[in-house]
Amino acid sequence: MIAIDVDCHPAEIKNRCEKMRILVIGSGGREHALIWALRRNATQPLELFCAPGNAGIGELANCVPIGVNDIPALLCFSERTRIDLNIVGPEAPLAAGIVDEFEKRGLRIVGPGREAAQLESSKAFAKDFMSRHSIPTALYRIASSAGEAIEILQSDEFGGQSAPVVVKADGLAAGKGVIVANSRAEAIKAVEDLIGGAVNSEATRRIIIEEALAGREVSLLLFSDGKDFRLMPASRDHKRVGENDTGPNTGGMGSITDADILDDATRDRIVREVVEPTLQGARDEGFPFRGVLFVGLMLTPDGPRLLEYNVRFGDPETQAIMVRLKSDLAGIFQAISETRLGELKIDWSDESSACVVLAARGYPTKPEIGSVIGGLALVEQSEDVAVFHAATARGLNGEWLTAGGRVLGVTAKGETLDLALSRCYGAIANIHWDGMRYRRDIGRPSAPGSAPGA
Ligand code: AMP
């Protein structure tokens, strides 16, 4: 981390003024991938900052030790450092209204305001929004107490007592708020566990009970300036910690992009039935969506169904997506902030890509940290592979150390998905630390409907 001196020499200020200054807020592999892409495709000189960042990000940007939820400190830093454009990675500051606060002070920031961020921060809000705008989704009921949720589960709504059903906490729950239960008894236990403290009480003030859908999942991310939108390549992630989608849910153990994930006709249907009504609905309700929208879908035999919105880049989808971006990312963010996205053509390589997450022993419950990571220097020499750091630190002698559960995202593209994956796994063979864990089946489809995530 470096301290930023804003009272610098006039010549330095002039030099700095010619550069576009961008602050990326966040500290994970997603933010590393964004900063990497900003640099790689830049058509103008950039000066990059990241708050708080991590040791890997520190190789490409100035890391400033401000937490993502410390909105007053972020505001103050952005103002004093004369940041031209602020980019928000994670959902919590968006839900807390960081965009509204920055805009009130006349600062440019890319992301949805607090109202639009409710599409992610409240599942009840999102489901009612989908229903108001006739967006296809699973049937649902919103319960305002555990008792009411259990009553719904004891009834025969959503099928009989042995039918699978989904229980969701309303609020942000860091991946712990969704349980796909195989029976009503399991669902009732899920409600009791949620209320019993698995998730914070604010997030469980309301509980959503939902019909369980079966099919393959796909994630579609898009840029939107409130008026126009541009799709990114469709992606898929792997949420469970273990191979064959076993074990607890995680933030994501890997992701891919590939033409086979989504055919053109289905993509067009999703645009017509989900993306356009969402963006139009947001405009009609007075909160035009600006930023990155993520729609998580289930491709069912009856057509695509929307499972969830995220109001920001996904992690690790972003890593796999960014290695395919050929256009200037700073230019895209600028166009969003100036409502000029409609003028922009965004180019993507027509390859496939993959990101394999290397995690620490004990992840996701109690990851070990502080292990020395070997082999990174060798892998970084490879043109074909990008290693995005999710949680690393530097030791006293400059060695790389693990600093969290998800540590690295080894990412590559290739003419085929197999080639992208073999590049990732080839690179991984050179990386090691005591307790390193990863899934060897990234990119391999799981049985439809067998991969409940969160
Ligand atoms: P959500 O945060 O609502 O997207 O839920 C997280 C994960 O739970 C999804 O990626 C799905 O794997 C699973 N899930 C959510 N809703 C349903 C549903 N109605 N039917 C089946 N699986 C679901």
JSON list of C-alpha atoms and ligand atoms in Angstrom, two decimals, residues 123 138 166 168 178 180 210-214 217 239 298 307-308 451-454, ligand 1:
[
{"chain": "A", "resi": 123, "resn": "LYS", "atom": "CA", "xyz": [-34.76, -10.38, -3.05]},
{"chain": "A", "resi": 138, "resn": "ALA", "atom": "CA", "xyz": [-39.98, -18.86, -10.33]},
{"chain": "A", "resi": 166, "resn": "VAL", "atom": "CA", "xyz": [-36.14, -22.87, -2.33]},
{"chain": "A", "resi": 168, "resn": "LYS", "atom": "CA", "xyz": [-34.10, -17.33, 0.51]},
{"chain": "A", "resi": 178, "resn": "VAL", "atom": "CA", "xyz": [-30.22, -19.36, -0.40]},
{"chain": "A", "resi": 180, "resn": "VAL", "atom": "CA", "xyz": [-32.42, -25.33, -2.25]},
{"chain": "A", "resi": 210, "resn": "GLU", "atom": "CA", "xyz": [-39.82, -20.16, -4.17]},
{"chain": "A", "resi": 211, "resn": "GLU", "atom": "CA", "xyz": [-40.66, -22.90, -6.61]},
{"chain": "A", "resi": 212, "resn": "ALA", "atom": "CA", "xyz": [-37.51, -24.95, -7.39]},
{"chain": "A", "resi": 213, "resn": "LEU", "atom": "CA", "xyz": [-36.55, -24.77, -11.05]},
{"chain": "A", "resi": 214, "resn": "ALA", "atom": "CA", "xyz": [-34.45, -27.29, -12.94]},
{"chain": "A", "resi": 217, "resn": "GLU", "atom": "CA", "xyz": [-27.70, -21.92, -15.23]},
{"chain": "A", "resi": 239, "resn": "LYS", "atom": "CA", "xyz": [-20.39, -22.19, -6.68]},
{"chain": "A", "resi": 298, "resn": "MET", "atom": "CA", "xyz": [-32.09, -20.93, -15.25]},
{"chain": "A", "resi": 307, "resn": "LEU", "atom": "CA", "xyz": [-33.20, -16.34, -10.68]},
{"chain": "A", "resi": 308, "resn": "GLU", "atom": "CA", "xyz": [-31.54, -13.18, -9.49]},
{"chain": "A", "resi": 451, "resn": "ALA", "atom": "CA", "xyz": [-26.03, -27.47, -8.62]},
{"chain": "A", "resi": 452, "resn": "PRO", "atom": "CA", "xyz": [-27.81, -25.28, -6.18]},
{"chain": "A", "resi": 453, "resn": "GLY", "atom": "CA", "xyz": [-25.58, -22.38, -5.31]},
{"chain": "A", "resi": 454, "resn": "ALA", "atom": "CA", "xyz": [-26.07, -19.19, -3.40]},
{"chain": "B", "resi": 1, "resn": "AMP", "atom": "P1", "xyz": [-29.92, -16.45, -6.14]},
{"chain": "B", "resi": 1, "resn": "AMP", "atom": "O1", "xyz": [-28.99, -15.72, -5.20]},
{"chain": "B", "resi": 1, "resn": "AMP", "atom": "O2", "xyz": [-31.33, -16.12, -5.95]},
{"chain": "B", "resi": 1, "resn": "AMP", "atom": "O3", "xyz": [-29.50, -16.46, -7.56]},
{"chain": "B", "resi": 1, "resn": "AMP", "atom": "O4", "xyz": [-29.69, -17.95, -5.78]},
{"chain": "B", "resi": 1, "resn": "AMP", "atom": "C1", "xyz": [-28.40, -18.53, -5.78]},
{"chain": "B", "resi": 1, "resn": "AMP", "atom": "C2", "xyz": [-28.41, -19.87, -6.42]},
{"chain": "B", "resi": 1, "resn": "AMP", "atom": "O5", "xyz": [-29.42, -20.68, -5.86]},
{"chain": "B", "resi": 1, "resn": "AMP", "atom": "C3", "xyz": [-28.68, -19.85, -7.91]},
{"chain": "B", "resi": 1, "resn": "AMP", "atom": "O6", "xyz": [-27.53, -19.61, -8.64]},
{"chain": "B", "resi": 1, "resn": "AMP", "atom": "C4", "xyz": [-29.24, -21.24, -8.12]},
{"chain": "B", "resi": 1, "resn": "AMP", "atom": "O7", "xyz": [-28.18, -22.20, -8.21]},
{"chain": "B", "resi": 1, "resn": "AMP", "atom": "C5", "xyz": [-30.00, -21.50, -6.85]},
{"chain": "B", "resi": 1, "resn": "AMP", "atom": "N1", "xyz": [-31.42, -21.11, -7.00]},
{"chain": "B", "resi": 1, "resn": "AMP", "atom": "C6", "xyz": [-31.97, -19.92, -6.70]},
{"chain": "B", "resi": 1, "resn": "AMP", "atom": "N2", "xyz": [-33.28, -19.90, -6.95]},
{"chain": "B", "resi": 1, "resn": "AMP", "atom": "C7", "xyz": [-33.58, -21.11, -7.43]},
{"chain": "B", "resi": 1, "resn": "AMP", "atom": "C8", "xyz": [-34.78, -21.73, -7.88]},
{"chain": "B", "resi": 1, "resn": "AMP", "atom": "N3", "xyz": [-35.96, -21.08, -7.88]},
{"chain": "B", "resi": 1, "resn": "AMP", "atom": "N4", "xyz": [-34.72, -23.00, -8.31]},
{"chain": "B", "resi": 1, "resn": "AMP", "atom": "C9", "xyz": [-33.56, -23.68, -8.32]},
{"chain": "B", "resi": 1, "resn": "AMP", "atom": "N5", "xyz": [-32.39, -23.16, -7.90]},
{"chain": "B", "resi": 1, "resn": "AMP", "atom": "C10", "xyz": [-32.39, -21.90, -7.47]}
]
